[in-house]
């Protein structure tokens, strides 16, 4: 099985310890949790719930303040609440990729009565911050020794196998975790991510991600991952709605803002796309994705020179960014500088053979410039390497029309209608109807 792997930032565990009430709350419920904590100023569990919600909403420093306040309370120093509290502190450090401090908190968990298993599971999660699969597996082996059924450790084991590129073992571990706790969202989330990117398993992945969102409706990661899985087809409108929810729950979710800008452009919602791209840039001005999103908005608005500036800014951050090269190529094509555009399309394709966009965009640009021989060549390569990619077949159909090959064009258009990926199906149908009989 093949898949495209995405490492778009840290995805933290969402499941809580079994002995602590689950509180799926981010921005939409922070006010009520603040009120509850204020009404019970010595209740460590109330402060823990608020701290957890602050972390999940992306307010890590505020979360640490609240969690440390909980630790200072008598109820926060012993028992199950103390264990959950220190694990949550560890996860908050993981959220800002502070491995050292996360491990300190994981060791504190281990020093508590009955905390050994939780400590190893916590350490496994910490190692996964840096994609250290083998180290994480060493910790999960200790947590799961002697038949111990630790849901969190089993989820971490699945994630570690995923990092190690062992899809079958990852799937097995996550499915076992689901058997242990079918109503906990985390295993569904990570299993869905894996399956959604496996060839021929997308529908299974979407089903798992929908289950994760059902179980945790306010979880930003679940909303984001489901949107990613749906973004490439006719479900783009739903994907945009999911991303709106994700950014509402976590306003600092830069990756979600970037993806929302991209989808809004595809939906023709340019004002919304600009709002999303501006948010991404404010949050992460040194992020390549944010720069590219801003450039895509500029290009959609007809500002090719601004798009070029954004692409060049992105390339200063990451010189081998295929998406930045693609943006640069599209901008030059928009300006009518087709030879310069083709140079950058070829560079983009050379940097990323897993993405057909450079080939398809090059075919579209060549067709628009009246170079249908070149358009056909690019489109044929795209259909050969990505036989189910509908935009490639649509581009080939256009090139064949330009070369006055209506029979072959019709066949290409028909394959586009049956393929995967975003295309304007009514437009393709009109093109077929307009072909010479």
Short mmCIF file of C-alpha atoms in Angstrom, two decimals:
data_model
loop_
_atom_site.label_atom_id
_atom_site.label_comp_id
_atom_site.label_asym_id
_atom_site.label_seq_id
_atom_site.Cartn_x
_atom_site.Cartn_y
_atom_site.Cartn_z
CA UNK A 1 0.00 0.00 0.00
CA UNK A 2 1.25 3.44 -0.87
CA UNK A 3 0.41 6.76 0.62
CA UNK A 4 1.52 10.33 0.70
CA UNK A 5 2.76 11.21 4.16
CA UNK A 6 2.00 14.57 5.75
CA UNK A 7 3.86 15.97 8.74
CA UNK A 8 2.12 19.33 9.11
CA UNK A 9 2.95 19.91 12.71
CA UNK A 10 2.35 18.26 16.03
CA UNK A 11 -0.89 16.39 16.51
CA UNK A 12 -1.30 15.80 20.21
CA UNK A 13 -3.31 13.05 21.93
CA UNK A 14 -6.87 14.08 22.64
CA UNK A 15 -7.94 11.29 24.92
CA UNK A 16 -8.00 11.89 28.65
CA UNK A 17 -7.20 9.51 31.44
CA UNK A 18 -10.03 7.14 32.21
CA UNK A 19 -10.39 8.34 35.77
CA UNK A 20 -10.83 12.02 34.87
CA UNK A 21 -14.12 13.28 33.33
CA UNK A 22 -13.69 14.11 29.64
CA UNK A 23 -14.15 17.78 28.78
CA UNK A 24 -14.16 18.44 25.03
CA UNK A 25 -13.86 22.19 25.30
CA UNK A 26 -11.88 24.81 23.46
CA UNK A 27 -12.73 28.38 22.57
CA UNK A 28 -16.48 27.73 22.52
CA UNK A 29 -16.61 26.68 26.18
CA UNK A 30 -13.66 28.44 27.79
CA UNK A 31 -15.89 31.05 29.37
CA UNK A 32 -17.96 28.44 31.17
CA UNK A 33 -14.85 26.61 32.36
CA UNK A 34 -13.32 29.87 33.59
CA UNK A 35 -16.53 30.59 35.48
CA UNK A 36 -16.50 27.11 37.01
CA UNK A 37 -12.86 27.46 38.09
CA UNK A 38 -13.55 30.90 39.57
CA UNK A 39 -16.58 29.61 41.46
CA UNK A 40 -14.47 26.82 42.98
CA UNK A 41 -11.03 28.41 43.51
CA UNK A 42 -9.69 25.43 45.48
CA UNK A 43 -11.02 22.70 43.18
CA UNK A 44 -8.02 21.18 41.41
CA UNK A 45 -10.22 19.19 39.03
CA UNK A 46 -11.93 22.39 37.83
CA UNK A 47 -8.56 24.07 37.26
CA UNK A 48 -7.34 20.94 35.43
CA UNK A 49 -10.36 21.01 33.12
CA UNK A 50 -9.73 24.68 32.31
CA UNK A 51 -6.02 24.09 31.77
CA UNK A 52 -6.71 21.21 29.40
CA UNK A 53 -9.18 23.29 27.41
CA UNK A 54 -6.71 26.18 27.20
CA UNK A 55 -4.04 23.81 25.84
CA UNK A 56 -6.39 22.36 23.25
CA UNK A 57 -7.38 25.87 22.20
CA UNK A 58 -3.73 26.74 21.62
CA UNK A 59 -3.24 28.95 24.70
CA UNK A 60 -0.31 26.99 26.06
CA UNK A 61 1.16 29.62 28.40
CA UNK A 62 -2.23 30.31 29.96
CA UNK A 63 -2.71 26.56 30.27
CA UNK A 64 0.55 26.15 32.19
CA UNK A 65 -0.41 28.95 34.56
CA UNK A 66 -3.75 27.30 35.30
CA UNK A 67 -2.28 23.81 35.63
CA UNK A 68 0.42 25.01 38.01
CA UNK A 69 -2.28 26.77 40.01
CA UNK A 70 -4.09 23.43 40.23
CA UNK A 71 -0.91 21.72 41.40
CA UNK A 72 -0.65 24.20 44.28
CA UNK A 73 -4.03 23.09 45.60
CA UNK A 74 -4.26 20.22 48.10
CA UNK A 75 -6.36 18.16 45.68
CA UNK A 76 -3.78 18.59 42.95
CA UNK A 77 -0.93 16.89 44.77
CA UNK A 78 -2.24 13.39 45.30
CA UNK A 79 -4.35 10.73 43.69
CA UNK A 80 -5.72 10.46 40.19
CA UNK A 81 -6.07 14.22 39.73
CA UNK A 82 -2.36 14.73 40.42
CA UNK A 83 -1.45 12.07 37.86
CA UNK A 84 -3.74 13.57 35.22
CA UNK A 85 -2.49 17.04 36.06
CA UNK A 86 1.18 16.28 35.46
CA UNK A 87 0.40 14.37 32.27
CA UNK A 88 -1.53 17.39 31.05
CA UNK A 89 1.41 19.64 31.93
CA UNK A 90 3.60 17.31 29.87
CA UNK A 91 1.21 17.53 26.92
CA UNK A 92 1.23 21.31 27.17
CA UNK A 93 5.02 21.31 26.89
CA UNK A 94 4.69 18.94 23.93
CA UNK A 95 2.37 21.44 22.26
CA UNK A 96 5.22 23.95 22.13
CA UNK A 97 7.71 21.17 21.25
CA UNK A 98 9.61 21.45 24.54
CA UNK A 99 10.74 17.84 24.79
CA UNK A 100 12.91 18.35 27.84
CA UNK A 101 10.23 19.87 30.04
CA UNK A 102 7.68 17.34 28.79
CA UNK A 103 9.95 14.49 29.92
CA UNK A 104 10.40 16.13 33.31
CA UNK A 105 6.62 16.07 33.79
CA UNK A 106 6.42 12.48 32.53
CA UNK A 107 8.98 11.47 35.17
CA UNK A 108 6.90 13.23 37.83
CA UNK A 109 3.95 11.11 36.68
CA UNK A 110 6.09 8.01 37.22
CA UNK A 111 6.95 9.08 40.76
CA UNK A 112 3.28 9.10 41.74
CA UNK A 113 1.59 5.98 43.12
CA UNK A 114 0.46 3.71 40.27
CA UNK A 115 2.02 6.11 37.77
CA UNK A 116 4.58 3.82 36.10
CA UNK A 117 2.43 2.81 33.13
CA UNK A 118 1.20 6.35 32.58
CA UNK A 119 4.78 7.65 32.80
CA UNK A 120 5.95 5.37 29.98
CA UNK A 121 2.95 6.27 27.83
CA UNK A 122 3.60 9.95 28.50
CA UNK A 123 7.28 9.54 27.53
CA UNK A 124 6.23 7.80 24.31
CA UNK A 125 4.04 10.77 23.40
CA UNK A 126 6.95 13.10 24.15
CA UNK A 127 9.29 11.18 21.82
CA UNK A 128 6.68 11.45 19.07
CA UNK A 129 7.01 15.24 19.22
CA UNK A 130 10.28 14.74 17.34
CA UNK A 131 9.06 11.74 15.32
CA UNK A 132 11.27 9.34 17.27
CA UNK A 133 9.46 6.12 16.52
CA UNK A 134 11.94 3.62 17.95
CA UNK A 135 12.28 5.49 21.25
CA UNK A 136 8.50 5.78 21.53
CA UNK A 137 8.11 2.04 20.89
CA UNK A 138 10.60 1.27 23.65
CA UNK A 139 8.42 3.25 26.07
CA UNK A 140 5.15 1.70 24.89
CA UNK A 141 6.64 -1.78 25.29
CA UNK A 142 7.26 -0.98 28.96
CA UNK A 143 3.80 0.53 29.37
CA UNK A 144 2.09 -2.48 27.80
CA UNK A 145 4.22 -5.15 29.49
CA UNK A 146 2.53 -8.12 31.18
CA UNK A 147 -0.68 -7.56 29.24
CA UNK A 148 -1.38 -4.09 30.64
CA UNK A 149 -4.19 -2.47 28.67
CA UNK A 150 -3.20 1.20 28.53
CA UNK A 151 -5.25 2.92 25.85
CA UNK A 152 -2.89 5.90 25.68
CA UNK A 153 0.14 3.64 25.32
CA UNK A 154 -1.56 1.60 22.59
CA UNK A 155 -2.40 4.77 20.65
CA UNK A 156 1.20 5.94 21.04
CA UNK A 157 2.37 2.53 19.78
CA UNK A 158 0.22 2.94 16.67
CA UNK A 159 1.55 6.42 16.07
CA UNK A 160 5.12 5.19 16.53
CA UNK A 161 4.63 2.46 13.94
CA UNK A 162 3.23 5.13 11.63
CA UNK A 163 6.35 7.26 12.11
CA UNK A 164 8.39 4.15 11.34
CA UNK A 165 6.42 3.73 8.07
CA UNK A 166 4.88 0.43 9.12
CA UNK A 167 1.27 0.97 8.11
CA UNK A 168 0.06 -2.54 8.93
CA UNK A 169 1.40 -2.52 12.48
CA UNK A 170 0.09 1.01 13.00
CA UNK A 171 -3.37 -0.04 11.86
CA UNK A 172 -3.31 -3.14 14.06
CA UNK A 173 -2.32 -1.20 17.18
CA UNK A 174 -4.88 1.54 16.65
CA UNK A 175 -7.68 -0.93 15.97
CA UNK A 176 -6.79 -2.74 19.18
CA UNK A 177 -6.91 0.56 21.06
CA UNK A 178 -10.37 1.18 19.60
CA UNK A 179 -11.49 -2.22 20.89
CA UNK A 180 -10.33 -1.23 24.35
CA UNK A 181 -12.05 2.18 24.25
CA UNK A 182 -14.43 2.51 21.29
CA UNK A 183 -15.83 5.83 22.52
CA UNK A 184 -12.47 7.61 22.87
CA UNK A 185 -11.57 9.78 19.86
CA UNK A 186 -7.79 9.56 19.69
CA UNK A 187 -7.33 6.14 18.07
CA UNK A 188 -10.07 6.89 15.54
CA UNK A 189 -8.29 10.15 14.67
CA UNK A 190 -4.87 8.62 14.08
CA UNK A 191 -6.23 5.56 12.29
CA UNK A 192 -8.27 7.84 10.05
CA UNK A 193 -5.20 9.91 9.19
CA UNK A 194 -3.28 6.82 8.16
CA UNK A 195 -6.06 5.21 6.13
CA UNK A 196 -7.03 8.45 4.38
CA UNK A 197 -3.57 8.63 2.81
CA UNK A 198 -3.34 4.96 1.84
CA UNK A 199 -4.08 4.06 -1.74
CA UNK A 200 -7.62 2.74 -1.96
CA UNK A 201 -8.40 3.30 1.75
CA UNK A 202 -9.57 6.91 1.67
CA UNK A 203 -13.21 6.10 2.40
CA UNK A 204 -12.20 4.00 5.40
CA UNK A 205 -10.07 6.87 6.62
CA UNK A 206 -12.87 9.40 6.25
CA UNK A 207 -15.19 7.11 8.21
CA UNK A 208 -12.72 6.91 11.09
CA UNK A 209 -12.15 10.67 11.04
CA UNK A 210 -15.89 11.30 11.08
CA UNK A 211 -16.11 9.03 14.12
CA UNK A 212 -13.34 11.01 15.82
CA UNK A 213 -15.18 14.28 15.16
CA UNK A 214 -18.45 12.77 16.36
CA UNK A 215 -16.79 11.77 19.63
CA UNK A 216 -14.91 15.07 19.99
CA UNK A 217 -16.91 17.71 18.06
CA UNK A 218 -14.74 20.61 19.23
CA UNK A 219 -11.37 18.94 18.73
CA UNK A 220 -9.31 21.14 16.36
CA UNK A 221 -7.08 18.29 15.16
CA UNK A 222 -9.99 16.04 14.24
CA UNK A 223 -11.77 18.83 12.39
CA UNK A 224 -8.57 19.68 10.53
CA UNK A 225 -7.70 16.12 9.53
CA UNK A 226 -11.22 15.39 8.30
CA UNK A 227 -11.09 18.58 6.25
CA UNK A 228 -7.77 17.52 4.72
CA UNK A 229 -9.26 14.15 3.78
CA UNK A 230 -12.28 15.79 2.14
CA UNK A 231 -10.53 18.73 0.49
CA UNK A 232 -9.60 17.04 -2.77
CA UNK A 233 -13.04 16.26 -4.11
CA UNK A 234 -16.61 17.50 -4.28
CA UNK A 235 -16.68 17.78 -0.48
CA UNK A 236 -14.57 20.95 -0.49
CA UNK A 237 -17.47 23.03 0.83
CA UNK A 238 -17.77 20.72 3.83
CA UNK A 239 -13.98 20.84 4.27
CA UNK A 240 -14.13 24.63 4.42
CA UNK A 241 -16.82 24.47 7.10
CA UNK A 242 -14.73 22.05 9.15
CA UNK A 243 -11.72 24.33 8.90
CA UNK A 244 -13.82 27.30 9.97
CA UNK A 245 -14.75 25.32 13.06
CA UNK A 246 -11.13 24.28 13.67
CA UNK A 247 -9.91 27.87 13.54
CA UNK A 248 -12.78 28.97 15.75
CA UNK A 249 -11.80 26.37 18.34
CA UNK A 250 -8.10 27.18 18.01
CA UNK A 251 -7.58 30.67 16.56
CA UNK A 252 -3.81 30.13 16.45
CA UNK A 253 -4.05 27.06 14.20
CA UNK A 254 -1.87 28.34 11.36
CA UNK A 255 -2.00 25.14 9.28
CA UNK A 256 -5.79 25.24 9.34
CA UNK A 257 -5.85 28.88 8.23
CA UNK A 258 -3.49 28.03 5.35
CA UNK A 259 -5.66 25.14 4.17
CA UNK A 260 -8.81 27.22 4.56
CA UNK A 261 -7.32 29.92 2.33
CA UNK A 262 -6.49 27.31 -0.31
CA UNK A 263 -9.97 25.80 -0.30
CA UNK A 264 -11.71 29.18 -0.29
CA UNK A 265 -9.75 30.10 -3.42
CA UNK A 266 -10.89 26.88 -5.09
CA UNK A 267 -14.47 27.72 -4.11
CA UNK A 268 -14.13 31.24 -5.52
CA UNK A 269 -14.53 32.82 -2.06
CA UNK A 270 -11.67 35.27 -2.46
CA UNK A 271 -12.56 37.62 0.38
CA UNK A 272 -12.72 34.69 2.80
CA UNK A 273 -9.49 33.32 1.36
CA UNK A 274 -7.74 36.64 1.96
CA UNK A 275 -8.99 36.71 5.55
CA UNK A 276 -7.65 33.20 6.12
CA UNK A 277 -4.30 33.92 4.44
CA UNK A 278 -3.86 37.13 6.43
CA UNK A 279 -4.53 35.21 9.64
CA UNK A 280 -1.94 32.58 8.68
CA UNK A 281 0.65 35.27 7.95
CA UNK A 282 0.01 37.04 11.24
CA UNK A 283 0.42 33.80 13.14
CA UNK A 284 3.39 32.40 11.22
CA UNK A 285 5.15 34.98 9.03
CA UNK A 286 8.13 32.64 8.68
CA UNK A 287 5.97 29.73 7.57
CA UNK A 288 6.28 28.71 3.92
CA UNK A 289 2.65 27.65 3.76
CA UNK A 290 1.46 31.02 5.01
CA UNK A 291 3.52 32.86 2.39
CA UNK A 292 2.24 30.61 -0.36
CA UNK A 293 -1.36 31.07 0.80
CA UNK A 294 -0.93 34.85 0.60
CA UNK A 295 0.59 34.46 -2.86
CA UNK A 296 -2.28 32.26 -4.02
CA UNK A 297 -4.78 34.90 -2.90
CA UNK A 298 -2.83 37.57 -4.75
CA UNK A 299 -2.80 35.45 -7.90
CA UNK A 300 -6.53 34.77 -7.63
CA UNK A 301 -7.09 38.52 -7.42
CA UNK A 302 -4.98 39.10 -10.55
CA UNK A 303 -1.96 40.51 -8.68
CA UNK A 304 0.70 38.38 -10.35
CA UNK A 305 3.62 40.55 -9.21
CA UNK A 306 2.53 40.25 -5.57
CA UNK A 307 2.25 36.50 -6.05
CA UNK A 308 5.81 36.41 -7.35
CA UNK A 309 7.01 38.35 -4.30
CA UNK A 310 5.23 35.90 -1.99
CA UNK A 311 6.73 32.91 -3.82
CA UNK A 312 10.20 34.42 -3.61
CA UNK A 313 9.71 35.07 0.12
CA UNK A 314 8.72 31.43 0.56
CA UNK A 315 11.77 30.25 -1.37
CA UNK A 316 14.02 32.32 0.89
CA UNK A 317 12.63 30.30 3.79
CA UNK A 318 12.82 26.91 2.04
CA UNK A 319 14.79 26.93 -1.18
CA UNK A 320 13.48 23.56 -2.36
CA UNK A 321 9.77 24.22 -1.80
CA UNK A 322 7.90 22.65 -4.71
CA UNK A 323 4.73 24.56 -3.84
CA UNK A 324 6.58 27.88 -3.91
CA UNK A 325 8.07 27.00 -7.31
CA UNK A 326 4.60 26.10 -8.53
CA UNK A 327 3.22 29.44 -7.34
CA UNK A 328 6.07 31.22 -9.11
CA UNK A 329 5.33 29.30 -12.31
CA UNK A 330 1.60 30.08 -12.12
CA UNK A 331 2.35 33.76 -11.57
CA UNK A 332 4.61 33.95 -14.62
CA UNK A 333 2.00 32.09 -16.65
CA UNK A 334 -0.55 34.67 -15.54
CA UNK A 335 1.75 37.40 -16.82
CA UNK A 336 2.04 35.60 -20.17
CA UNK A 337 5.70 34.72 -19.68
CA UNK A 338 5.22 31.11 -20.67
CA UNK A 339 8.88 30.13 -21.13
CA UNK A 340 9.79 31.37 -17.68
CA UNK A 341 6.69 29.67 -16.29
CA UNK A 342 7.67 26.35 -17.85
CA UNK A 343 11.13 26.57 -16.31
CA UNK A 344 9.55 26.81 -12.86
CA UNK A 345 6.91 24.15 -13.57
CA UNK A 346 9.69 21.74 -14.42
CA UNK A 347 11.56 22.74 -11.26
CA UNK A 348 8.43 22.18 -9.16
CA UNK A 349 7.89 18.75 -10.69
CA UNK A 350 11.54 17.87 -10.12
CA UNK A 351 11.17 18.70 -6.43
CA UNK A 352 7.97 16.73 -5.86
CA UNK A 353 7.05 13.73 -8.01
CA UNK A 354 4.16 12.87 -5.66
CA UNK A 355 2.10 15.91 -6.66
CA UNK A 356 0.64 16.12 -10.19
CA UNK A 357 -0.09 19.86 -9.91
CA UNK A 358 3.05 21.05 -11.71
CA UNK A 359 2.36 18.83 -14.73
CA UNK A 360 -1.32 19.73 -14.87
CA UNK A 361 -0.74 23.47 -14.43
CA UNK A 362 1.97 23.36 -17.11
CA UNK A 363 -0.46 21.66 -19.50
CA UNK A 364 -3.15 24.26 -18.77
CA UNK A 365 -0.68 27.14 -19.24
CA UNK A 366 0.63 25.72 -22.52
CA UNK A 367 -2.93 25.25 -23.83
CA UNK A 368 -3.78 28.84 -22.90
CA UNK A 369 -0.67 29.99 -24.78
CA UNK A 370 -1.58 27.98 -27.88
CA UNK A 371 1.18 25.43 -27.36
CA UNK A 372 -0.96 22.34 -27.49
CA UNK A 373 1.84 19.96 -28.43
CA UNK A 374 3.58 20.82 -25.16
CA UNK A 375 0.25 20.84 -23.32
CA UNK A 376 -0.43 17.30 -24.54
CA UNK A 377 3.02 16.12 -23.47
CA UNK A 378 2.63 17.47 -19.92
CA UNK A 379 -0.93 16.15 -19.61
CA UNK A 380 0.03 12.70 -20.90
CA UNK A 381 2.80 12.45 -18.31
CA UNK A 382 0.31 13.47 -15.62
CA UNK A 383 -2.24 10.85 -16.67
CA UNK A 384 0.42 8.16 -16.90
CA UNK A 385 1.79 8.85 -13.43
CA UNK A 386 -1.60 9.67 -11.84
CA UNK A 387 -4.17 7.66 -13.82
CA UNK A 388 -7.07 8.51 -11.49
CA UNK A 389 -6.39 12.25 -11.26
CA UNK A 390 -9.33 13.99 -12.93
CA UNK A 391 -7.63 17.39 -13.48
CA UNK A 392 -4.92 15.66 -15.54
CA UNK A 393 -7.50 14.06 -17.85
CA UNK A 394 -9.35 17.37 -18.17
CA UNK A 395 -6.12 19.11 -19.17
CA UNK A 396 -5.38 16.36 -21.69
CA UNK A 397 -8.85 16.77 -23.14
CA UNK A 398 -8.27 20.49 -23.64
CA UNK A 399 -4.91 19.86 -25.34
CA UNK A 400 -6.46 17.29 -27.66
CA UNK A 401 -9.22 19.71 -28.59
CA UNK A 402 -6.50 22.21 -29.45
CA UNK A 403 -4.87 19.60 -31.68
CA UNK A 404 -8.21 18.83 -33.33
CA UNK A 405 -8.50 15.30 -31.99
CA UNK A 406 -12.16 15.26 -30.84
CA UNK A 407 -12.50 11.49 -30.39
CA UNK A 408 -9.47 11.29 -28.12
CA UNK A 409 -10.55 14.48 -26.36
CA UNK A 410 -13.96 12.99 -25.56
CA UNK A 411 -12.33 9.89 -24.11
CA UNK A 412 -10.08 12.05 -21.93
CA UNK A 413 -12.98 14.17 -20.71
CA UNK A 414 -14.98 11.06 -19.86
CA UNK A 415 -12.10 9.74 -17.79
CA UNK A 416 -11.94 13.12 -16.03
CA UNK A 417 -15.60 12.78 -15.05
CA UNK A 418 -14.89 9.37 -13.52
CA UNK A 419 -11.64 10.36 -11.81
CA UNK A 420 -10.68 11.84 -8.46
CA UNK A 421 -9.80 15.41 -7.66
CA UNK A 422 -11.33 18.86 -8.08
CA UNK A 423 -12.78 19.59 -11.52
CA UNK A 424 -15.72 21.57 -12.83
CA UNK A 425 -17.88 18.67 -13.99
CA UNK A 426 -20.61 20.80 -15.62
CA UNK A 427 -17.92 22.56 -17.63
CA UNK A 428 -16.45 19.24 -18.76
CA UNK A 429 -19.90 18.04 -19.79
CA UNK A 430 -20.40 21.20 -21.85
CA UNK A 431 -17.06 20.63 -23.55
CA UNK A 432 -18.06 17.10 -24.47
CA UNK A 433 -21.38 18.36 -25.88
CA UNK A 434 -19.54 20.97 -27.97
CA UNK A 435 -17.19 18.45 -29.64
CA UNK A 436 -17.73 17.73 -33.33
CA UNK A 437 -19.87 14.65 -33.86
#
